[in-house]
Amino acid sequence: MSKRNSKGADLVVLAIDIGGSHVKIRSSAGGGKKKADSGKSMGGGDMVAAVKEMAKGMKYDVVAMGYPGTVVHDKPLHDPANLGEGWVGFDYASAFGCPVRIVNDALMQALGSYQGGRMLFLGLGTGLGAAMIVENVAQPMEVAHLPYRKGKSYEHYVAEAYRKKKGNKKWRKRVFDIVERLSAALEPDYIVIGGGNVEKLDTLPPKCRRGDNALAFDGGFRLWKDEDLIV
């Protein structure tokens, strides 16, 4: 874990949010979000090329990437489930020509959602993303694959495939139950539920508030600029 650079406040950060359908970018210097298609054939080099095309004319000092998979010490450990190959071992800093920090995509959205104290972040989308930040110390978590019911994982019961198969009512019931179990185990002060499927929840479990996918960009900026964070 390391604290942010004390000069981070002056840096212009290009934040990249990588998803199974789109790669999105935004600059801390201002301007709107830009996006390009991703998909099953996109590798690490393809992503860099797409980002550079979108970022033409933009100046940035550093890059923050939200990666849809496990990341340790700014390095992806596996290729993403919903994208192509060639992500692991790719030299992103050389490709972009500047320093690059990489975190799990759920953690990047968590960083943008954090308002102090002990926060649990859960991202509902294709699967289940999770992260926790405790007094400015950020930790990605792979709780999605822990066993839950009938030999199936937490992720199985709150994933988009389960919602489509079983319907919103049953899916919401599972979401509420899993949030309650994780809250009891981890004892957060509050829970942020983000990801694309939070909009499918009419009401939220206790101690929860809604996240927003756009906060992933704020998380990318904070990754470089917030001196108090330990990531």
XYZ file of C-alpha atoms in Angstrom:
231
model
C 0.000 0.000 0.000
C 1.177 3.520 -0.672
C 0.031 7.055 -0.077
C -0.621 9.408 -2.958
C 2.109 11.719 -4.207
C 2.032 15.066 -2.389
C 2.204 16.811 -5.768
C -0.850 14.955 -7.017
C -3.154 17.960 -6.743
C -1.384 19.581 -9.704
C -1.533 16.542 -11.989
C -3.906 16.236 -14.922
C -5.331 12.712 -14.706
C -6.821 10.749 -17.579
C -9.226 8.252 -15.989
C -10.158 5.119 -17.945
C -13.130 2.920 -17.036
C -12.885 -0.423 -18.855
C -16.058 -2.442 -19.361
C -17.260 -5.402 -21.374
C -19.191 -3.187 -23.803
C -17.348 0.134 -23.724
C -14.124 1.823 -22.683
C -14.837 5.278 -21.257
C -12.467 8.141 -20.506
C -12.599 11.526 -18.782
C -9.960 14.101 -17.876
C -9.578 15.782 -14.494
C -8.975 19.021 -16.434
C -12.658 19.064 -17.426
C -14.733 18.123 -20.420
C -17.230 15.353 -20.926
C -16.974 11.608 -21.001
C -15.918 9.853 -24.204
C -16.445 6.194 -24.993
C -15.496 3.553 -27.545
C -16.747 0.008 -28.108
C -14.802 -2.783 -26.419
C -15.969 -6.416 -26.602
C -14.594 -9.954 -26.786
C -11.758 -9.166 -29.198
C -10.228 -6.209 -27.326
C -6.789 -6.781 -25.777
C -4.615 -4.410 -23.748
C -2.957 -2.894 -26.805
C -6.325 -2.416 -28.521
C -7.614 -0.568 -25.454
C -4.621 1.774 -25.440
C -5.104 2.509 -29.142
C -8.813 3.256 -28.612
C -8.060 5.543 -25.649
C -5.356 7.421 -27.539
C -7.756 7.992 -30.418
C -10.410 9.374 -28.047
C -7.824 11.481 -26.178
C -6.363 13.178 -29.252
C -5.667 16.813 -28.414
C -5.946 16.188 -24.656
C -2.927 16.731 -22.407
C -2.508 14.559 -19.321
C 0.312 13.829 -16.888
C -0.809 10.435 -15.566
C -3.363 7.703 -16.217
C -5.730 5.893 -13.828
C -7.315 2.655 -15.051
C -10.307 0.786 -13.627
C -9.757 -2.811 -14.725
C -12.515 -5.487 -14.797
C -10.538 -8.129 -12.939
C -8.058 -8.794 -10.157
C -5.217 -6.273 -9.849
C -2.209 -6.460 -7.504
C 0.423 -3.702 -7.336
C -0.938 -1.981 -10.468
C -0.755 -5.191 -12.503
C -3.717 -7.236 -13.826
C -3.422 -10.889 -12.799
C -5.803 -12.371 -15.374
C -7.351 -11.385 -18.694
C -10.909 -10.028 -18.248
C -13.761 -12.513 -18.577
C -15.680 -10.374 -21.087
C -12.799 -9.001 -23.168
C -9.939 -10.384 -25.258
C -6.450 -11.582 -24.358
C -3.135 -9.803 -23.904
C -3.884 -7.663 -20.853
C -1.522 -9.367 -18.414
C 2.109 -8.271 -18.697
C 1.345 -5.414 -21.090
C 3.477 -2.290 -20.442
C 0.778 0.366 -20.089
C 3.136 3.088 -18.863
C 5.329 2.773 -21.952
C 2.291 2.618 -24.229
C 0.797 5.799 -22.771
C 4.155 7.490 -22.245
C 3.378 8.427 -18.638
C 2.900 6.836 -15.187
C -0.158 4.558 -14.911
C -2.010 3.325 -11.835
C -4.358 0.369 -12.222
C -7.008 -0.789 -9.742
C -10.002 -3.092 -9.945
C -12.968 -1.291 -11.527
C -15.145 -1.759 -8.415
C -12.438 -0.171 -6.283
C -12.167 2.802 -8.638
C -15.913 3.454 -8.332
C -15.634 2.925 -4.573
C -12.906 5.568 -4.359
C -15.201 8.026 -6.127
C -18.071 7.170 -3.749
C -16.139 7.373 -0.488
C -17.221 9.909 2.141
C -15.069 8.852 5.070
C -15.359 6.212 7.791
C -15.925 2.537 6.988
C -17.568 2.081 3.590
C -18.499 -1.148 1.828
C -18.998 -0.827 -1.924
C -20.948 -3.403 -3.936
C -21.235 -3.125 -7.720
C -24.208 -4.860 -9.322
C -23.833 -5.529 -13.025
C -22.849 -8.486 -15.165
C -21.373 -9.895 -11.949
C -20.647 -8.607 -8.443
C -17.809 -6.215 -7.683
C -16.791 -5.361 -4.135
C -14.376 -3.132 -2.253
C -14.019 -1.681 1.199
C -12.425 1.542 2.393
C -11.706 1.865 6.100
C -10.477 5.237 7.343
C -8.916 6.047 3.938
C -7.312 2.606 3.499
C -8.734 1.046 0.315
C -8.976 -2.679 -0.274
C -10.490 -4.530 -3.255
C -12.310 -7.703 -2.270
C -13.119 -10.907 -4.140
C -16.217 -11.803 -2.100
C -18.190 -12.499 -5.278
C -17.005 -16.093 -5.502
C -17.571 -17.101 -1.885
C -20.148 -19.913 -1.508
C -23.689 -18.766 -0.729
C -26.450 -21.290 -1.543
C -26.616 -24.751 -3.111
C -22.928 -24.695 -4.004
C -23.334 -21.419 -5.911
C -21.572 -18.146 -5.191
C -22.823 -14.742 -4.083
C -22.211 -13.509 -7.613
C -24.389 -16.224 -9.150
C -27.439 -14.968 -7.250
C -27.052 -11.233 -7.902
C -25.628 -11.327 -11.438
C -27.509 -10.013 -14.448
C -28.020 -13.553 -15.783
C -29.854 -14.574 -12.595
C -32.022 -11.434 -12.695
C -33.035 -12.139 -16.293
C -33.756 -15.796 -15.567
C -35.591 -15.463 -12.241
C -37.052 -11.967 -12.479
C -36.553 -8.761 -10.528
C -38.523 -9.800 -7.429
C -36.427 -12.871 -6.667
C -33.208 -11.084 -7.651
C -33.970 -8.191 -5.277
C -34.622 -10.636 -2.448
C -31.179 -12.175 -2.983
C -29.540 -8.743 -3.158
C -31.100 -7.716 0.174
C -30.057 -10.973 1.839
C -26.469 -10.806 0.587
C -26.125 -7.154 1.588
C -27.379 -8.048 5.082
C -24.887 -10.923 5.400
C -21.918 -8.890 4.203
C -22.889 -5.981 6.432
C -23.027 -8.263 9.475
C -19.625 -9.742 8.633
C -17.754 -6.547 7.712
C -19.522 -3.967 9.925
C -19.374 -0.944 7.605
C -20.723 2.451 8.661
C -22.538 2.627 5.334
C -22.848 0.740 2.062
C -22.793 2.131 -1.459
C -24.514 0.014 -4.103
C -23.296 0.925 -7.573
C -22.986 -0.691 -10.961
C -25.513 -0.575 -13.766
C -28.143 -2.682 -11.985
C -28.588 -0.486 -8.916
C -31.325 1.202 -10.953
C -33.254 -2.098 -10.828
C -33.670 -1.662 -7.049
C -36.816 0.324 -6.153
C -35.739 0.474 -2.507
C -32.403 -0.097 -0.815
C -31.374 -2.198 2.191
C -30.605 -0.424 5.493
C -27.490 1.779 5.640
C -27.273 1.817 1.822
C -27.150 4.631 -0.697
C -26.997 4.553 -4.466
C -23.742 4.828 -6.337
C -23.232 6.119 -9.843
C -21.008 4.696 -12.584
C -19.798 8.233 -13.348
C -18.106 8.272 -9.920
C -15.536 5.830 -11.301
C -13.866 8.796 -12.982
C -13.754 10.721 -9.700
C -12.180 7.626 -8.177
C -9.519 7.628 -10.858
C -8.751 11.271 -10.137
C -8.579 10.602 -6.378
C -6.217 7.713 -7.002
C -3.598 10.287 -7.943
C -4.784 13.436 -6.184
C -6.047 12.439 -2.718
C -3.022 12.529 -0.405
C -4.911 10.834 2.441
C -5.820 7.677 0.555
C -3.785 4.512 0.993
C -4.380 2.142 -1.921
